[in-house]
Structure formats: C-alpha cells, structure tokens
Short mmCIF file of C-alpha atoms and ligand atoms in Angstrom, two decimals:
data_model
loop_
_atom_site.label_atom_id
_atom_site.label_comp_id
_atom_site.label_asym_id
_atom_site.label_seq_id
_atom_site.Cartn_x
_atom_site.Cartn_y
_atom_site.Cartn_z
CA UNK A 284 12.24 38.38 13.08
CA UNK A 285 9.68 38.22 10.25
CA UNK A 286 12.49 38.09 7.72
CA UNK A 287 14.16 35.21 9.59
CA UNK A 288 10.84 33.34 9.67
CA UNK A 289 10.34 33.94 5.94
CA UNK A 290 13.81 32.59 5.21
CA UNK A 291 13.19 29.50 7.40
CA UNK A 292 9.89 28.75 5.64
CA UNK A 293 11.54 29.11 2.23
CA UNK A 294 14.49 26.94 3.29
CA UNK A 295 12.23 24.16 4.62
CA UNK A 296 10.38 24.23 1.30
CA UNK A 297 13.53 24.03 -0.79
CA UNK A 298 15.11 21.28 1.35
CA UNK A 299 11.88 19.22 1.16
CA UNK A 300 11.81 19.50 -2.61
CA UNK A 301 15.48 18.51 -2.89
CA UNK A 302 14.94 15.50 -0.56
CA UNK A 303 12.04 14.27 -2.69
CA UNK A 304 13.97 14.92 -5.86
CA UNK A 305 17.12 12.97 -4.98
CA UNK A 306 14.97 9.88 -4.16
CA UNK A 307 17.30 8.72 -1.40
CA UNK A 308 14.51 7.53 0.91
CA UNK A 309 12.23 6.37 -1.80
CA UNK A 310 10.24 3.39 -2.99
CA UNK A 311 12.45 0.39 -3.82
CA UNK A 312 12.62 -1.12 -7.29
CA UNK A 313 9.30 -2.10 -8.85
CA UNK A 314 8.96 -5.86 -9.51
CA UNK A 315 5.30 -6.07 -10.57
CA UNK A 316 4.23 -6.39 -14.18
CA UNK A 317 1.70 -3.57 -13.88
CA UNK A 318 3.70 -1.72 -11.22
CA UNK A 319 5.07 0.93 -13.59
CA UNK A 320 1.57 2.28 -14.28
CA UNK A 321 0.89 2.60 -10.55
CA UNK A 322 4.27 4.18 -10.07
CA UNK A 323 3.59 6.78 -12.77
CA UNK A 324 0.20 7.58 -11.29
CA UNK A 325 1.83 8.04 -7.90
CA UNK A 326 4.53 10.28 -9.37
CA UNK A 327 1.90 12.40 -11.13
CA UNK A 328 0.10 12.95 -7.82
CA UNK A 329 3.41 13.79 -6.15
CA UNK A 330 4.31 16.28 -8.90
CA UNK A 331 0.94 18.06 -8.89
CA UNK A 332 0.62 18.26 -5.10
CA UNK A 333 4.33 19.15 -4.86
CA UNK A 334 3.82 22.10 -7.18
CA UNK A 335 1.00 23.43 -5.00
CA UNK A 336 3.04 22.81 -1.87
CA UNK A 337 5.94 24.88 -3.21
CA UNK A 338 3.65 27.67 -4.45
CA UNK A 339 1.78 27.86 -1.12
CA UNK A 340 4.90 27.80 1.07
CA UNK A 341 6.82 30.34 -1.01
CA UNK A 342 3.79 32.68 -1.03
CA UNK A 343 3.67 32.33 2.76
CA UNK A 344 7.35 33.30 2.97
CA UNK A 345 6.76 36.24 0.63
CA UNK A 346 3.81 37.59 2.65
CA UNK A 347 5.76 37.21 5.89
CA UNK A 348 8.41 39.47 4.46
CA UNK A 349 6.11 41.82 2.51
CA UNK A 350 3.80 42.67 5.41
CA UNK A 351 6.23 42.58 8.30
CA UNK A 352 6.17 45.32 10.89
CA UNK A 353 8.16 48.23 9.45
CA UNK A 354 7.73 50.52 12.42
CA UNK A 355 5.40 52.96 10.62
CA UNK A 356 1.85 53.57 11.76
CA UNK A 357 0.01 51.88 8.89
CA UNK A 358 -3.62 51.17 9.55
CA UNK A 359 -5.01 47.68 9.00
CA UNK A 360 -7.65 47.60 6.29
CA UNK A 361 -10.74 45.44 6.53
CA UNK A 362 -11.34 43.17 3.56
CA UNK A 363 -14.19 40.80 2.97
CA UNK A 364 -12.17 38.58 0.65
CA UNK A 365 -12.42 38.17 -3.09
CA UNK A 366 -15.25 36.00 -4.39
CA UNK A 367 -13.77 35.67 -7.89
CA UNK A 368 -10.47 34.38 -6.51
CA UNK A 369 -12.33 32.02 -4.18
CA UNK A 370 -14.29 30.63 -7.12
CA UNK A 371 -11.14 30.20 -9.23
CA UNK A 372 -9.08 28.25 -6.72
CA UNK A 373 -12.01 26.14 -5.58
CA UNK A 374 -12.72 25.16 -9.20
CA UNK A 375 -9.06 24.45 -9.94
CA UNK A 376 -8.89 22.25 -6.84
CA UNK A 377 -12.10 20.42 -7.75
CA UNK A 378 -11.02 19.81 -11.37
CA UNK A 379 -7.61 18.51 -10.28
CA UNK A 380 -9.03 16.33 -7.52
CA UNK A 381 -11.77 14.76 -9.66
CA UNK A 382 -9.49 14.51 -12.72
CA UNK A 383 -6.74 12.66 -10.88
CA UNK A 384 -9.34 10.42 -9.27
CA UNK A 385 -10.73 9.48 -12.68
CA UNK A 386 -7.21 8.86 -14.04
CA UNK A 387 -6.30 6.61 -11.12
CA UNK A 388 -9.66 4.89 -10.94
CA UNK A 389 -9.13 2.90 -14.16
CA UNK A 390 -5.82 1.60 -12.90
CA UNK A 391 -7.22 0.78 -9.47
CA UNK A 392 -10.21 -1.02 -10.98
CA UNK A 393 -7.96 -3.10 -13.26
CA UNK A 394 -6.34 -4.72 -10.24
CA UNK A 395 -9.60 -5.23 -8.36
CA UNK A 396 -12.68 -5.43 -10.55
CA UNK A 397 -11.10 -7.30 -13.43
CA UNK A 398 -10.63 -10.90 -12.30
CA UNK A 399 -7.36 -12.80 -12.36
CA UNK A 400 -6.54 -14.86 -15.47
CA UNK A 401 -7.63 -18.54 -15.44
CA UNK A 402 -4.08 -19.81 -14.98
CA UNK A 403 -3.40 -17.69 -11.91
CA UNK A 404 -2.16 -19.33 -8.73
CA UNK A 405 -4.66 -18.77 -5.91
CA UNK A 406 -3.36 -18.25 -2.41
CA UNK A 407 -5.32 -17.28 0.67
CA UNK A 408 -3.84 -14.61 2.91
CA UNK A 409 -5.03 -14.70 6.52
CA UNK A 410 -4.25 -11.74 8.72
CA UNK A 411 -4.51 -11.78 12.49
CA UNK A 412 -3.11 -9.75 15.38
CA UNK A 413 -0.17 -9.73 14.68
CA UNK A 414 0.88 -11.99 11.87
CA UNK A 415 0.13 -13.33 8.42
CA UNK A 416 -0.68 -16.90 7.35
CA UNK A 417 -0.80 -18.13 3.76
CA UNK A 418 -2.80 -21.11 2.53
CA UNK A 419 -2.27 -23.09 -0.67
CA UNK A 420 -4.89 -25.56 -1.96
CA UNK A 421 -2.31 -28.34 -2.42
CA UNK A 422 1.33 -28.87 -3.46
CA UNK A 423 0.36 -30.07 -6.96
CA UNK A 424 -2.28 -27.48 -7.85
CA UNK A 425 -5.23 -29.83 -7.38
CA UNK A 426 -7.70 -29.61 -4.52
CA UNK A 427 -9.47 -26.61 -3.05
CA UNK A 428 -9.45 -24.51 0.09
CA UNK A 429 -11.37 -26.57 2.62
CA UNK A 430 -13.92 -25.00 4.92
CA UNK A 431 -12.66 -23.48 8.14
CA UNK A 432 -14.35 -23.30 11.51
CA UNK A 433 -13.77 -20.56 14.03
CA UNK A 434 -14.17 -23.05 16.94
CA UNK A 435 -11.24 -25.10 15.67
CA UNK A 436 -8.85 -22.14 15.41
CA UNK A 437 -5.91 -22.76 17.71
CA UNK A 438 -2.47 -21.24 17.15
CA UNK A 439 -0.97 -23.41 19.91
CA UNK A 440 -1.80 -26.70 18.18
CA UNK A 441 -0.69 -25.44 14.79
CA UNK A 442 -4.20 -24.93 13.41
CA UNK A 443 -4.48 -21.13 13.22
CA UNK A 444 -7.05 -21.21 10.40
CA UNK A 445 -9.42 -23.65 12.10
CA UNK A 446 -9.32 -26.40 9.48
CA UNK A 447 -11.02 -29.71 10.20
CA UNK A 448 -7.94 -31.89 9.91
CA UNK A 449 -9.90 -35.12 9.52
CA UNK A 450 -11.34 -33.72 6.28
CA UNK A 451 -9.24 -35.03 3.31
CA UNK A 452 -9.57 -31.66 1.52
CA UNK A 453 -8.03 -29.95 4.56
CA UNK A 454 -5.21 -32.48 4.71
CA UNK A 455 -4.20 -31.39 1.21
CA UNK A 456 -4.10 -27.68 2.13
CA UNK A 457 -0.71 -26.21 2.95
CA UNK A 458 -0.41 -23.38 5.51
CA UNK A 459 2.80 -21.36 5.67
CA UNK A 460 4.10 -18.22 7.33
CA UNK A 461 6.02 -17.11 4.21
CA UNK A 462 4.33 -16.18 0.94
CA UNK A 463 6.13 -18.24 -1.70
CA UNK A 464 5.19 -17.35 -5.29
CA UNK A 465 6.52 -18.34 -8.73
CA UNK A 466 8.13 -15.61 -10.84
CA UNK A 467 6.36 -14.37 -14.01
CA UNK A 468 3.09 -16.14 -13.19
CA UNK A 469 -0.03 -14.35 -12.10
CA UNK A 470 -0.92 -14.81 -8.45
CA UNK A 471 -4.37 -14.17 -7.05
CA UNK A 472 -4.51 -13.44 -3.35
CA UNK A 473 -7.73 -13.88 -1.39
CA UNK A 474 -7.40 -11.58 1.60
CA UNK A 475 -9.13 -12.55 4.85
CA UNK A 476 -8.89 -11.36 8.43
CA UNK A 477 -9.50 -13.29 11.66
CA UNK A 478 -10.04 -10.24 13.84
CA UNK A 479 -9.67 -6.55 12.93
CA UNK A 480 -8.90 -4.54 9.80
CA UNK A 481 -5.34 -5.06 8.56
CA UNK A 482 -3.69 -3.87 5.36
CA UNK A 483 -1.53 -5.92 3.02
CA UNK A 484 1.35 -3.95 1.54
CA UNK A 485 4.38 -4.93 -0.54
CA UNK A 486 6.35 -1.88 -1.63
CA UNK A 487 8.06 -3.62 -4.56
CA UNK A 488 4.68 -4.67 -5.97
CA UNK A 489 3.22 -1.17 -5.53
CA UNK A 490 0.27 -3.08 -4.07
CA UNK A 491 -1.71 -2.19 -0.98
CA UNK A 492 -5.13 -3.42 0.06
CA UNK A 493 -7.08 -3.34 3.31
CA UNK A 494 -8.12 -6.70 4.75
CA UNK A 495 -11.56 -6.57 6.32
CA UNK A 496 -12.99 -9.20 8.68
CA UNK A 497 -16.03 -10.96 7.19
CA UNK A 498 -14.91 -10.28 3.62
CA UNK A 499 -12.76 -12.18 1.12
CA UNK A 500 -11.04 -9.55 -1.01
CA UNK A 501 -9.28 -10.74 -4.19
CA UNK A 502 -6.27 -8.93 -5.66
CA UNK A 503 -3.80 -10.11 -8.25
CA UNK A 504 -0.27 -9.37 -9.40
CA UNK A 505 2.63 -10.84 -11.36
CA UNK A 506 6.09 -10.64 -9.81
CA UNK A 507 8.90 -10.36 -12.35
CA UNK A 508 12.03 -10.71 -10.22
CA UNK A 509 13.30 -13.53 -8.02
CA UNK A 510 14.07 -12.41 -4.46
CA UNK A 511 12.75 -11.89 -0.95
CA UNK A 512 10.52 -8.92 -0.22
CA UNK A 513 8.92 -7.64 2.95
CA UNK A 514 5.15 -7.77 3.50
CA UNK A 515 3.96 -5.31 6.12
CA UNK A 516 0.65 -4.42 7.70
CA UNK A 517 -0.16 -0.77 7.05
CA UNK A 518 -3.26 -0.50 9.19
CA UNK A 519 -2.82 0.38 12.85
CA UNK A 520 -4.33 -2.89 14.10
CA UNK A 521 -3.35 -2.98 17.76
CA UNK A 522 -0.42 -2.82 20.16
CA UNK A 523 1.71 -5.30 18.22
CA UNK A 524 1.05 -3.64 14.85
CA UNK A 525 4.68 -2.52 14.52
CA UNK A 526 5.90 -6.12 14.37
CA UNK A 527 3.23 -7.45 12.02
CA UNK A 528 5.12 -8.50 8.94
CA UNK A 529 6.03 -11.48 6.80
CA UNK A 530 8.13 -12.14 3.72
CA UNK A 531 7.31 -12.84 0.13
CA UNK A 532 9.71 -15.21 -1.62
CA UNK A 533 9.62 -14.97 -5.41
CA UNK A 534 11.10 -18.14 -6.93
CA UNK A 535 11.53 -19.80 -10.31
CA UNK A 536 8.71 -22.25 -11.09
CA UNK A 537 10.78 -25.41 -10.25
CA UNK A 538 12.08 -23.83 -7.04
CA UNK A 539 8.56 -22.84 -6.08
CA UNK A 540 7.21 -26.36 -6.61
CA UNK A 541 10.06 -27.79 -4.54
CA UNK A 542 9.47 -25.22 -1.80
CA UNK A 543 5.73 -25.91 -1.60
CA UNK A 544 6.27 -29.70 -1.43
CA UNK A 545 8.79 -29.13 1.34
CA UNK A 546 6.29 -26.95 3.24
CA UNK A 547 3.64 -29.68 2.84
CA UNK A 548 6.03 -32.35 4.12
CA UNK A 549 6.86 -30.29 7.21
CA UNK A 550 3.28 -30.06 8.48
CU1 LIG B 867 -2.24 -5.60 11.12
#
C-alpha cells in the first residue's frame, strides 16, 4: 500500500512537470513591448518554485517507501528535530523569497511608478459589476475627460459614467465597450471602479492590475501586434464575475482613428 502511494505521488509529480514543460495550456503569445521581461521573471519564479516542488514531492515519495511498515517490531524513536537544518532551509527560503521580490520589484515599478511618455494615448477604464467601459477624451486627441457625477450614472439611458451631457467637454468624450488602441504607440490606462474591487488582465500584454473604488490607478503598455484580445476581470467581484470581460482591439493608427470617429458618431 505504501509503495503504491509512493509511486502515485512520484507519478503525479512527473506528470505535472511534463504538463508544464510542454506548454500546451500556457500563456498565449506576448504582444507587449516590455512583455518579454515580465515573461522571463514569471518563468524564473516557475523554475525556482518548480524545482522545490519536485524535490519536496519526490522526498515525500521516498520517505513513504523507506519507512513503510515492514512487519518487524521496530520501535519509534522520539526526535526533537534538527535546529541546524531548520535554520538552513528557513534562510534559503528567506533569501530566495526576498531576492526574487527585489528582482521583480524593479520591473513592476517600471510599469507603475515611472509615468507614461508624453505622447501616450490616455484612456479611462471604468469597471463595474459586471462589465468594462472605456472613455476617450475626444476623437481627434484634443479635449479632456470631463467631470462625472455619481447621481447622473444611468446604464439604461446610456450614461453609465454619469457625465453631464450638457457640458461641451462631456459631449466630446467618447465612451465605448471595446478597448480600441493603436499598434506600436504607448497607451496609458487610468483604471477606475464604480463599485467593488475588480482586476484588469490581458494575458497577451502580461499585464494585470487591481482596480480599486475611490482610486485612479495609471498603468501603461505598448501593443506590438494588430488583433483582438480578451480582457478579463481576475478579481472575484460578485455573482456575475465569470462573465465580466471585454475585448481589446489593436489597430493600425489610421484604422484606430477611423474606429474612434465611428464610435463618436454612434453615440
Ligand atoms: Cu470584476
């Protein structure tokens, strides 16, 4: 029985490693300019934690087999543990944990604490239970995001963000349910939430950021490949969380301008 259990534990370990290694269910292609660095950081974490996973599981299998009941009357021996070993693996864990944190921190800060470049396209992302809205200042790049008012918010009348539609600045703003962005140009997203905490995630951008009510959180990226990509919410935000998603359309600059004008004309 113990031998069978040891074999099962070892098999599960080996199959898991093979599944991760063949990359069949894996992240899709990276389309962000700085995505490769995030990807490498992620892979490093996977490799280091994977190594410990394999070592721990195989040791478990070994001990299952080594100390199985052999029918003889061996007496159990009391042990108080080994302080030196405890110190070693606690230190190794601490060094690895803090070291990988420091390595990843620079990368993380680059996307968040370093501002977007002056030419970046600013788009507001509004999350609500259970959908995303996107707001552009105007179709021609002029104008600004007008003030919103919670008392004017009304999804039924097509004013989900609560804009004062008699305000000329608001009339210029364009609100869409698809995130259209130009290819090879930096985009700065200003993340806002109308209700609870959501999380903006696009796998192909290797970009994920929580959206917190009461805060405007800026993040930036540059998409390098034309196409349509899924935006999901990765924070369990309520009963309809599973269906909270939108699409990001990466277009050439002329296509993007045409698309935004079309969106403006439709509202
Ligand atoms: Cu959500």
